[in-house]
C-alpha positions as semicolon CSV with decimal commas, in nm:
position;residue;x (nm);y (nm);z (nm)
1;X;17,143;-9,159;7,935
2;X;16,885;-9,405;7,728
3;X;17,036;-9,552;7,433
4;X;17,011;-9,409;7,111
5;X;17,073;-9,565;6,718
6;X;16,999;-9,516;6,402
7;X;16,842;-9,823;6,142
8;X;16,711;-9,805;5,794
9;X;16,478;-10,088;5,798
10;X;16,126;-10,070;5,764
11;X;15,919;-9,958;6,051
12;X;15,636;-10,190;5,996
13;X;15,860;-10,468;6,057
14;X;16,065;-10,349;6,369
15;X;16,083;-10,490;6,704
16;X;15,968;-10,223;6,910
17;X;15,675;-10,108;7,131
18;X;15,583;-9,760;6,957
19;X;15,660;-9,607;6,656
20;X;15,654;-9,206;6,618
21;X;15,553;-9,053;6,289
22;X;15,542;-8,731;6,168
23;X;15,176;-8,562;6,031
24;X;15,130;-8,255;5,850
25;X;14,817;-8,045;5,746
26;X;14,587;-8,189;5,489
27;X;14,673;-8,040;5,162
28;X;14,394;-7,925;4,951
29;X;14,324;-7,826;4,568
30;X;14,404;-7,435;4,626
31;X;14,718;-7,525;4,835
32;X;14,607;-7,368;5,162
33;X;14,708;-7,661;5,378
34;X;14,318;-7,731;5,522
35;X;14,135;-8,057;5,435
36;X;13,939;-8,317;5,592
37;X;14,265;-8,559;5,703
38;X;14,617;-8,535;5,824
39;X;14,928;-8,644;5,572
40;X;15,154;-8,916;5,733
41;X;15,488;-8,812;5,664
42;X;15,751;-9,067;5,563
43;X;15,516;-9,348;5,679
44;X;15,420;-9,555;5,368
45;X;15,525;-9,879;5,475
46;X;15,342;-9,868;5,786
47;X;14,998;-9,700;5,629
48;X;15,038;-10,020;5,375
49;X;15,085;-10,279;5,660
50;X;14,807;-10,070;5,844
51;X;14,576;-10,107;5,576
52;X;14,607;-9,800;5,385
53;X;14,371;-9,638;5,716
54;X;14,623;-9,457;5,875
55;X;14,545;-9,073;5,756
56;X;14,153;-9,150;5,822
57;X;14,223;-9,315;6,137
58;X;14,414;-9,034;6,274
59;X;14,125;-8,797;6,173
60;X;13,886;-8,982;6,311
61;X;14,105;-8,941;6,662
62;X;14,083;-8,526;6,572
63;X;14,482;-8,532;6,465
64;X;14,517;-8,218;6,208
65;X;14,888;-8,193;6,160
66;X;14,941;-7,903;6,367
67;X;15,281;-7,858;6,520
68;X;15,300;-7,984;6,874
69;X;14,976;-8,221;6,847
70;X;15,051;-8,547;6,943
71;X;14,797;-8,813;6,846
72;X;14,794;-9,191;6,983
73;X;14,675;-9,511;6,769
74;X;14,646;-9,866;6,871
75;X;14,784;-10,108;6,592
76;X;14,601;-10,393;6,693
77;X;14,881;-10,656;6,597
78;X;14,862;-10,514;6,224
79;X;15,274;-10,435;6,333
80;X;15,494;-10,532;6,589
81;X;15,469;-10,248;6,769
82;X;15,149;-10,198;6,984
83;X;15,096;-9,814;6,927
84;X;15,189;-9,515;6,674
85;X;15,244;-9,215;6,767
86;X;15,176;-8,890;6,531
87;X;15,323;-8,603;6,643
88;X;15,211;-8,260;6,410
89;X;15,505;-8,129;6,242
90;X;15,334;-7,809;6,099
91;X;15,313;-7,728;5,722
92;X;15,733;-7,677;5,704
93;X;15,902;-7,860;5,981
94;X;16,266;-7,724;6,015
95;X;16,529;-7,871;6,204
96;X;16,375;-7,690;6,520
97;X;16,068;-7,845;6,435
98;X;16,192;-8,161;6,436
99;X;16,298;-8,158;6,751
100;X;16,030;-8,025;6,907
101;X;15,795;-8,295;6,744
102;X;16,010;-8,605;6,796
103;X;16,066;-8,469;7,192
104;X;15,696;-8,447;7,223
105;X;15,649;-8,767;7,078
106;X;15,924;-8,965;7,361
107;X;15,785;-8,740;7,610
108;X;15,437;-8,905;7,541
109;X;15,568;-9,279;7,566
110;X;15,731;-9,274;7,874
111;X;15,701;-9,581;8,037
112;X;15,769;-9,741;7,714
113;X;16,051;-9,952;7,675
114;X;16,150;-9,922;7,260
115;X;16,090;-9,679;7,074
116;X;16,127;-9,601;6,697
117;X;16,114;-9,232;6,554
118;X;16,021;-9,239;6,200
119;X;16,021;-8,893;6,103
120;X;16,139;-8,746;5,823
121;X;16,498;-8,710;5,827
122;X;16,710;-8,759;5,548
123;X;17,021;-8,491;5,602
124;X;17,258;-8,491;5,930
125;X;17,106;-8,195;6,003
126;X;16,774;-8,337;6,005
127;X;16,929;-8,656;6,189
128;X;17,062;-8,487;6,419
129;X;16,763;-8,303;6,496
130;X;16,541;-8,574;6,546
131;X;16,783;-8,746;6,774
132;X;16,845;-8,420;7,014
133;X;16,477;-8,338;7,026
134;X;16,414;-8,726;7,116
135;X;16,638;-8,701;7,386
136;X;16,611;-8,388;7,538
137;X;16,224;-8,477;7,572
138;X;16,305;-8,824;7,725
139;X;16,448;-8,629;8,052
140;X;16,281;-8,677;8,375
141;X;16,411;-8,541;8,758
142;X;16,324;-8,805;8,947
143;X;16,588;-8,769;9,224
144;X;16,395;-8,735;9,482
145;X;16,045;-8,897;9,420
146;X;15,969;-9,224;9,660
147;X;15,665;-9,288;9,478
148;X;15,605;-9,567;9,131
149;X;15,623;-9,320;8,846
150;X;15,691;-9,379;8,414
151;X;16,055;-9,439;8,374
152;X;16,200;-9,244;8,102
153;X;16,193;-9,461;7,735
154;X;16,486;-9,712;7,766
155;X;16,570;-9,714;7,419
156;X;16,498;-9,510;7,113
157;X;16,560;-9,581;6,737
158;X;16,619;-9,301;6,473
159;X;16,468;-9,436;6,164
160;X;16,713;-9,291;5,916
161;X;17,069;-9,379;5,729
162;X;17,412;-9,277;5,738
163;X;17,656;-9,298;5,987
164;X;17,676;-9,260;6,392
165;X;17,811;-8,856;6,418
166;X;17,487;-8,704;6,394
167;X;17,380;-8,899;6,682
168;X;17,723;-8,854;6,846
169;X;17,661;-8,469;6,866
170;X;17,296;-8,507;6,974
171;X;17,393;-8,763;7,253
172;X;17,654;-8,481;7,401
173;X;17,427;-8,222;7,375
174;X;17,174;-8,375;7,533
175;X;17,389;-8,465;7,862
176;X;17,535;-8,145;7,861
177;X;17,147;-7,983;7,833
178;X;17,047;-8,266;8,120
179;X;17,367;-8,175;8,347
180;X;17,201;-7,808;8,329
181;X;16,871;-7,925;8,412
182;X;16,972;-8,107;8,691
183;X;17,151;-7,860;8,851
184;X;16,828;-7,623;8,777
185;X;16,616;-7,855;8,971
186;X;16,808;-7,908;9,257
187;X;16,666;-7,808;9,587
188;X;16,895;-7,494;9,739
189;X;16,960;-7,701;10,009
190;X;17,135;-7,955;9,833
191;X;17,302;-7,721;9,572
192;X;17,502;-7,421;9,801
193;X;17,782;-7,238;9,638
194;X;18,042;-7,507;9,752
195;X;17,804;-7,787;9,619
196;X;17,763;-7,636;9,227
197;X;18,150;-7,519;9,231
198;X;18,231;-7,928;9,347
199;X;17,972;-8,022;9,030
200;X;18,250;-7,818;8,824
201;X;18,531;-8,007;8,968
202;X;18,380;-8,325;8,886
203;X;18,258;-8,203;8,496
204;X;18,661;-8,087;8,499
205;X;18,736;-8,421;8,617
206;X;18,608;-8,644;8,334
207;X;18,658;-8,375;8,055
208;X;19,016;-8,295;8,088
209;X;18,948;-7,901;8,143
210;X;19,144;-7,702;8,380
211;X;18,932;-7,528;8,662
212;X;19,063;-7,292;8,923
213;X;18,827;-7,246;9,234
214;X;18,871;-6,957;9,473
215;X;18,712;-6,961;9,804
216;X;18,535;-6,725;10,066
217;X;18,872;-6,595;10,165
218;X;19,072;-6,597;9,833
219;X;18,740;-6,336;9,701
220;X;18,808;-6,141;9,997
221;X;19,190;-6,119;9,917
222;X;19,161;-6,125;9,563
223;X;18,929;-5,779;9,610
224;X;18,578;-5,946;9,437
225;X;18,371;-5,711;9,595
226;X;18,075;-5,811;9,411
227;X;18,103;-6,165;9,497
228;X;18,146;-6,182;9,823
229;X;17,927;-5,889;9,912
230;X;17,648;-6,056;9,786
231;X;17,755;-6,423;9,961
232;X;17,827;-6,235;10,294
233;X;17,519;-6,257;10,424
234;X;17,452;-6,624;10,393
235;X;17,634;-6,935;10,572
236;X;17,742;-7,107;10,271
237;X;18,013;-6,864;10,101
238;X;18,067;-6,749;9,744
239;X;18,245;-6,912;9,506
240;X;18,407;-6,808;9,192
241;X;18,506;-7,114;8,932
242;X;18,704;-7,047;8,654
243;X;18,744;-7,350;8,355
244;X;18,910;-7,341;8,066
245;X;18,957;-7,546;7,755
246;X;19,226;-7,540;7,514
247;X;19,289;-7,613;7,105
248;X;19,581;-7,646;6,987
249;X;19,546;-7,501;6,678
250;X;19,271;-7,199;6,878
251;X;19,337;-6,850;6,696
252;X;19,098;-6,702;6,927
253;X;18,947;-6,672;7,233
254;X;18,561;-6,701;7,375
255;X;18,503;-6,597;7,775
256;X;18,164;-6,746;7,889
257;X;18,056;-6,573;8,213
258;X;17,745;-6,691;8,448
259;X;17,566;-6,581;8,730
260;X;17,512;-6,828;8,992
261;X;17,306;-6,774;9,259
262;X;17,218;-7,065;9,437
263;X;16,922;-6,923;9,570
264;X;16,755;-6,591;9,575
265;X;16,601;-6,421;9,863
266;X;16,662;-6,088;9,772
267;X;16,890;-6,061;10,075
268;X;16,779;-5,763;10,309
269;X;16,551;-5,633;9,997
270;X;16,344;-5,919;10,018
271;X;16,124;-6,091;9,735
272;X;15,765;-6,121;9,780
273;X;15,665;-6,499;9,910
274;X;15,533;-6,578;9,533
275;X;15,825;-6,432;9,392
276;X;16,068;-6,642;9,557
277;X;15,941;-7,022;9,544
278;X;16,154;-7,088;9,173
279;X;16,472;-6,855;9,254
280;X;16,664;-7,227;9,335
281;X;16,692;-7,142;8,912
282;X;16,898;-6,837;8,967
283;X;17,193;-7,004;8,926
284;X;17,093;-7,071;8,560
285;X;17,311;-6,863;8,376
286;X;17,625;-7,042;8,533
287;X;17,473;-7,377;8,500
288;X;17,468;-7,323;8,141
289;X;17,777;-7,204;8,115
290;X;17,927;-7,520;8,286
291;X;17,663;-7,801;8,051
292;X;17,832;-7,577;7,753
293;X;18,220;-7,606;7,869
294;X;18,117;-8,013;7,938
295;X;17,989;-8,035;7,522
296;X;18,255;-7,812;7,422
297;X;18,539;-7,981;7,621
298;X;18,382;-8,369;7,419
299;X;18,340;-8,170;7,087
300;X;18,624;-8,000;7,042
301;X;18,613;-7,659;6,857
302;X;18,923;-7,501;6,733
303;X;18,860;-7,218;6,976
304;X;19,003;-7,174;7,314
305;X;18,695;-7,095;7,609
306;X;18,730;-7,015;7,939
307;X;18,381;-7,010;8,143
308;X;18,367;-6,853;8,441
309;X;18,060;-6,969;8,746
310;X;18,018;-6,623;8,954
311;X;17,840;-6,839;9,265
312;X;17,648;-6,685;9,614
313;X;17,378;-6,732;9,823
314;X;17,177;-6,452;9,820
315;X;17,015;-6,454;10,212
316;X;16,923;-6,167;10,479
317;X;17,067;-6,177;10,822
318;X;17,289;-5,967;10,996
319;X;17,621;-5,975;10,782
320;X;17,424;-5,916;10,497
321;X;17,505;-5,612;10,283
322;X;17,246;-5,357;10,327
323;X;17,123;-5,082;10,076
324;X;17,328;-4,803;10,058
325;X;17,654;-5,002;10,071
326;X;17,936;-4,974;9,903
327;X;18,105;-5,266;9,734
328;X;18,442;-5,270;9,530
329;X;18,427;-5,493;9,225
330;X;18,746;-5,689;9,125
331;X;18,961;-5,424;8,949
332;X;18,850;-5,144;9,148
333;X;18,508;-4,954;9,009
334;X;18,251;-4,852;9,286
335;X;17,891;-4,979;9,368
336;X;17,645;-4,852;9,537
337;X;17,390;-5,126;9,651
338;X;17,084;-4,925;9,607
339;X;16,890;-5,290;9,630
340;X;16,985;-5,586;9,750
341;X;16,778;-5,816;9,512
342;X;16,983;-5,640;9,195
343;X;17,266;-5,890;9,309
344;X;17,317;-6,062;9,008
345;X;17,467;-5,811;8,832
346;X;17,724;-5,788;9,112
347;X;17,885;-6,139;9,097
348;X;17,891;-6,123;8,695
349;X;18,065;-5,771;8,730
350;X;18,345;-5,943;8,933
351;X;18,380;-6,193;8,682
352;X;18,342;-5,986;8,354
353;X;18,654;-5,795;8,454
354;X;18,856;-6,084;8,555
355;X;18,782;-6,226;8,225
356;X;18,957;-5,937;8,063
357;X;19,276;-6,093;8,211
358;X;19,256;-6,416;7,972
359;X;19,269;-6,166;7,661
360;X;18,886;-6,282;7,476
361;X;18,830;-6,277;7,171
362;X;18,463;-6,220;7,239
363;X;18,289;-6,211;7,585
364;X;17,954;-6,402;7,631
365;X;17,727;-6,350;7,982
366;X;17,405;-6,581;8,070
367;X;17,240;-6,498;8,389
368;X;16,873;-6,501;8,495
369;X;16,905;-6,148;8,552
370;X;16,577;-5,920;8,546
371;X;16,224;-5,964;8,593
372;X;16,188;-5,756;8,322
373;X;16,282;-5,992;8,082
374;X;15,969;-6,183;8,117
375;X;15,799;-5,863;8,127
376;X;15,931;-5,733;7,773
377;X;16,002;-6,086;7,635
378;X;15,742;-6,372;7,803
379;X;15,875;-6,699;7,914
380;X;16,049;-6,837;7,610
381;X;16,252;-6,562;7,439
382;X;16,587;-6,474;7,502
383;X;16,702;-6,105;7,531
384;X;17,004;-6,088;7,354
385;X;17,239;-5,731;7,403
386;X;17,570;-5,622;7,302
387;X;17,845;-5,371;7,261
388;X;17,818;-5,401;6,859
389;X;17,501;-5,445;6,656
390;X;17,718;-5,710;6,457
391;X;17,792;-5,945;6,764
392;X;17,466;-5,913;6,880
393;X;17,244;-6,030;6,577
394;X;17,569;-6,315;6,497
395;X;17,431;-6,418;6,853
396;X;17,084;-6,405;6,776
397;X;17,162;-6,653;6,470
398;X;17,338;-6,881;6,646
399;X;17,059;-6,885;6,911
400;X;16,874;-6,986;6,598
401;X;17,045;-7,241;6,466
402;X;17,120;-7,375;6,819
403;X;16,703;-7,395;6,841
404;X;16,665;-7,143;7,109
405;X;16,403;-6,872;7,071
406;X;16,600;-6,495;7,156
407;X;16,535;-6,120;7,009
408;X;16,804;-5,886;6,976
409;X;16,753;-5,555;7,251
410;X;16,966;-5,256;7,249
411;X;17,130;-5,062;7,499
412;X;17,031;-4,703;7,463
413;X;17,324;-4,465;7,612
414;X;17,081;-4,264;7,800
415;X;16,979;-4,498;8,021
416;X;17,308;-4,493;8,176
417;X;17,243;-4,136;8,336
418;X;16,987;-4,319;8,567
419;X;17,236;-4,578;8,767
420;X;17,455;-4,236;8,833
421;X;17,525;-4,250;9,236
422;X;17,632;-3,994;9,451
423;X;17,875;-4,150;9,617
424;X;18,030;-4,439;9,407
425;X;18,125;-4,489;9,050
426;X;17,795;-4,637;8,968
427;X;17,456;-4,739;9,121
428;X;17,347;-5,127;9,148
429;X;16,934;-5,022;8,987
430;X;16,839;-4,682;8,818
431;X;16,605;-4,427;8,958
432;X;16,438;-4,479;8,631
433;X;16,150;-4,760;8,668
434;X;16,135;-4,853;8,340
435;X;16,323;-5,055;8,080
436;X;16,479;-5,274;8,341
437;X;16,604;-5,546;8,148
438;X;16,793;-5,273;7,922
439;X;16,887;-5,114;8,272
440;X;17,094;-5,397;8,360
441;X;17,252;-5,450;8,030
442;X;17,409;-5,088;8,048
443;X;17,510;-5,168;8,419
444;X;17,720;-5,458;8,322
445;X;17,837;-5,278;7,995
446;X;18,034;-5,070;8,236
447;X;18,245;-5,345;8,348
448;X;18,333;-5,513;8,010
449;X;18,741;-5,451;7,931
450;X;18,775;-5,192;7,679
451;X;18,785;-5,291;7,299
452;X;18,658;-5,616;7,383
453;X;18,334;-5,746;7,190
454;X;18,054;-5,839;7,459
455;X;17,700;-6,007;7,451
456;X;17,497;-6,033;7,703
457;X;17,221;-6,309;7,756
458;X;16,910;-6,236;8,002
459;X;16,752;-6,597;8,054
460;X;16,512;-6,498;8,388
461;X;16,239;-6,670;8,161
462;X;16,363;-6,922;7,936
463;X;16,568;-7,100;8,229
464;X;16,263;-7,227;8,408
465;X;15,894;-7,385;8,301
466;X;15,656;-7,296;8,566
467;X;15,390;-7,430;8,280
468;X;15,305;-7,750;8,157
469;X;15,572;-7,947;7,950
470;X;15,558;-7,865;7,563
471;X;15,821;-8,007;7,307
472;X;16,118;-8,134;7,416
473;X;16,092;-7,870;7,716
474;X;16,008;-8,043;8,056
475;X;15,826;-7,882;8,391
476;X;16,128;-7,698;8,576
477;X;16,490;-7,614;8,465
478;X;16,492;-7,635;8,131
479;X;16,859;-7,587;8,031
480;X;16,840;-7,261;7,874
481;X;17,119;-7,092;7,661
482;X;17,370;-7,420;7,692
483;X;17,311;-7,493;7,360
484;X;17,347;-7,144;7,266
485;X;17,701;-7,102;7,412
486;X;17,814;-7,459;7,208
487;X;17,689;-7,273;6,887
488;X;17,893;-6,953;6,990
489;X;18,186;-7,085;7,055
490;X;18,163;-7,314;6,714
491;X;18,085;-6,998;6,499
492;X;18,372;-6,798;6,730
493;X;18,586;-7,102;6,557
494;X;18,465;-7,100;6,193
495;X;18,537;-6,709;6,177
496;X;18,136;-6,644;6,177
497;X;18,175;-6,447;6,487
């Protein structure tokens, strides 16, 4: 992870190669925010050093202030450091903001060995912020490119004052965020069921949680019918991982559950050849659950969270389960396997029951689950559904705060009609085409324990940029919802939730 501090001292004096400012709209006489130049924001020592040119020169180079826009500038020796960056922080930057403009800005330099972030940031909050964003858009995957490319900035300076736990919290976050997008990015080959649930032994490892691992043959025994229906067809077997932190002084309980499909063909119901070339992401949901339990485990809420990865490898071949199966999930409720590529919702139906047994508080899923997401919600937005219109908007909040973009759904009762089967307790898809996304929801409502509160996080589109980087957000895995799941369990701790 690059190194990160914080200084006070003046940024046209520092020893660094680039400095990132912020820049906001040009405020004119009616106060509509349009003008002929950009405001520097927080940057009066280095417009003096500069000159007093800085706003022109950064209008000259077509920089408005516009959130996202990131603007280069050659000092020319006027200050140690050989370029500014302005990044656009929009009229009102909040926190979110922030780090969305001070990612964009590292993600410009890399290559660049210091860095100083001079944007405005006088509150931990705002610290914080600034620090997270910095690092989360200083990632790169580079595992497995031969090839010269720009090394991620080596070290980075937060321009602000106060002391070190802002940047504490921001530096775990960040890892835990990277751990997620790593595992995201991960070719299937190198990341079967047996390699993601050994990634959990290691996180247990060097965190101190306790982790539990069954096997191909301990699902079998152990009667998760979901699991290992859906891993029976491929020659890597399921896996279901179950960690758990402790607080001593815990009065309640958070169950974090995550689909993890290693990779997804569709099995026997097989995806169309476009459809299939990003599914090494479908393990998402329990990737983020694991980056979470790694920042919760270092941060240590008074709350007591067990995560649970529901892992297969979704393949056709001739033990695969067919359509028209019948699969017993862990506890004893009927499936029929109407389609073979509605498998997600199998392995988290295994695992939302067996959470029951640890006696939550509140019950929290994350899986890349439906197409329909994307469909009803675009790339970026979260669908958020619960059991209890409370929960559900308390998750949306913390979403929020956590800076990730999600939009409360509901889960109308009719829709349940359509999974009815005719020969098991429930059908795997509806006969129903639409509302899909809402579909699945109400499927996995079924297998929630009784009186227990339960949200439910669909991440198909948020887990993975097929686009061009933007923000802090990289090209690929992106680490979706880990964040999230940190904020939960913190609010599930504070009595918010």
């Amino acid at each position: 992870m690059t190194s990160i501090s914080l200084d006070s001292a003046d940024p046209a004096v520092l020893d660094v190669d680039a400095i990132i400012i912020g820049v906001a709209p040009a405020a004119s006489g009616d106060g509509s925010g349009t003008g002929t130049e950009p405001r520097p924001r927080d940057a009066a020592d280095l417009d003096r050093a500069l000159g007093g040119r800085l706003a022109a020169a950064l209008a000259a180079l077509g920089a408005t202030g516009k959130a996202g826009e990131v603007t280069k500038l050659p000092t020319l020796g006027a200050v140690p450091a050989a370029v500014v960056v302005a990044v656009g922080l929009g009229e009102s930057p909040d926190a979110e903001g922030l780090r969305r403009a001070a990612g964009a800005g590292v993600r410009a330099l890399a290559g660049t060995g210091r860095v100083a972030v001079a944007l405005p940031a006088s509150s931990a909050e705002e610290v914080e912020a600034v620090a997270l964003g910095a690092l989360l858009g200083n990632y790169s995957f580079g595992t497995y490119r031969t090839g010269e490319r720009k090394e991620p900035v080596a070290e980075i300076t937060v321009l602000a004052g106060g002391d070190d736990a802002p940047l504490d919290r921001a530096r775990t976050l960040a890892e835990s965020v990277a751990l997620v997008r790593d595992l995201v990015n991960t070719p299937p080959s190198d990341l079967v069921p047996e390699d993601l649930a050994g990634h959990a032994e290691a996180v247990a490892a060097e965190t101190g949680l306790a982790i539990e691992v069954l096997d191909e043959k301990a699902l079998v025994e152990g009667g998760y019918g979901g699991i290992a229906g859906v891993g029976q067809g491929s020659v890597n077997p399921p896996r279901l991982v179950r960690l758990a932190y402790s607080h001593p002084e815990a009065a309640k309980t958070l169950a974090l559950v995550g689909k993890g499909i290693t990779f997804d063909s569709g099995g026997l119901s097989l995806k169309p050849a476009e459809a299939m070339d990003w599914m090494k992401s479908d393990m998402g949901g329990a990737a983020a659950v694991l980056g979470a339990m790694r920042a919760i485990a270092r941060l240590a809420p008074k709350v007591n969270v067990v995560g649970y990865l529901a892992i297969a490898e979704n393949m056709p071949s001739g033990t695969a389960q067919r359509p028209s199966d019948v699969l017993r999930i862990y506890g004893g409720k009927t499936v029929e396997v109407l389609n073979t590529d509605a498998e997600g919702r199998l392995v988290l139906a295994d695992a939302l029951v067996r959470s029951g047994e640890d006696s939550p508080d509140l019950i929290v899923d994350v899986a890349t689950l439906t197409g329909a997401q994307l469909v009803a919600l675009g790339t970026r937005t979260t669908g958020v559904m619960a059991n209890d219109d409370g929960v559900r908007e308390k998750v949306v909040a913390a979403a929020g705060r956590a800076g990730e973009q999600s939009w409360g759904m509901p889960l109308p009762a009719e829709l349940r009609k359509g999974l009815d089967s005719a020969v098991a307790d429930i059908a795997n898809i509806s006969g129903e085409r639409w509302g899909g996304m809402l579909v699945a929801g109400v499927f996995l409502q079924e297998f929630v324990p009784d009186g227990v509160r339960w949200a439910h996080l669909d991440i198909a589109g948020p887990a993975f940029n097929k686009g061009e980087p933007y923000g802090y957000t990289p090209k690929g895995g992106t680490g979706a919802a880990a964040r999230t799941l940190v904020q939960i369990a913190e609010d599930l701790a504070a009595g918010i939730l």
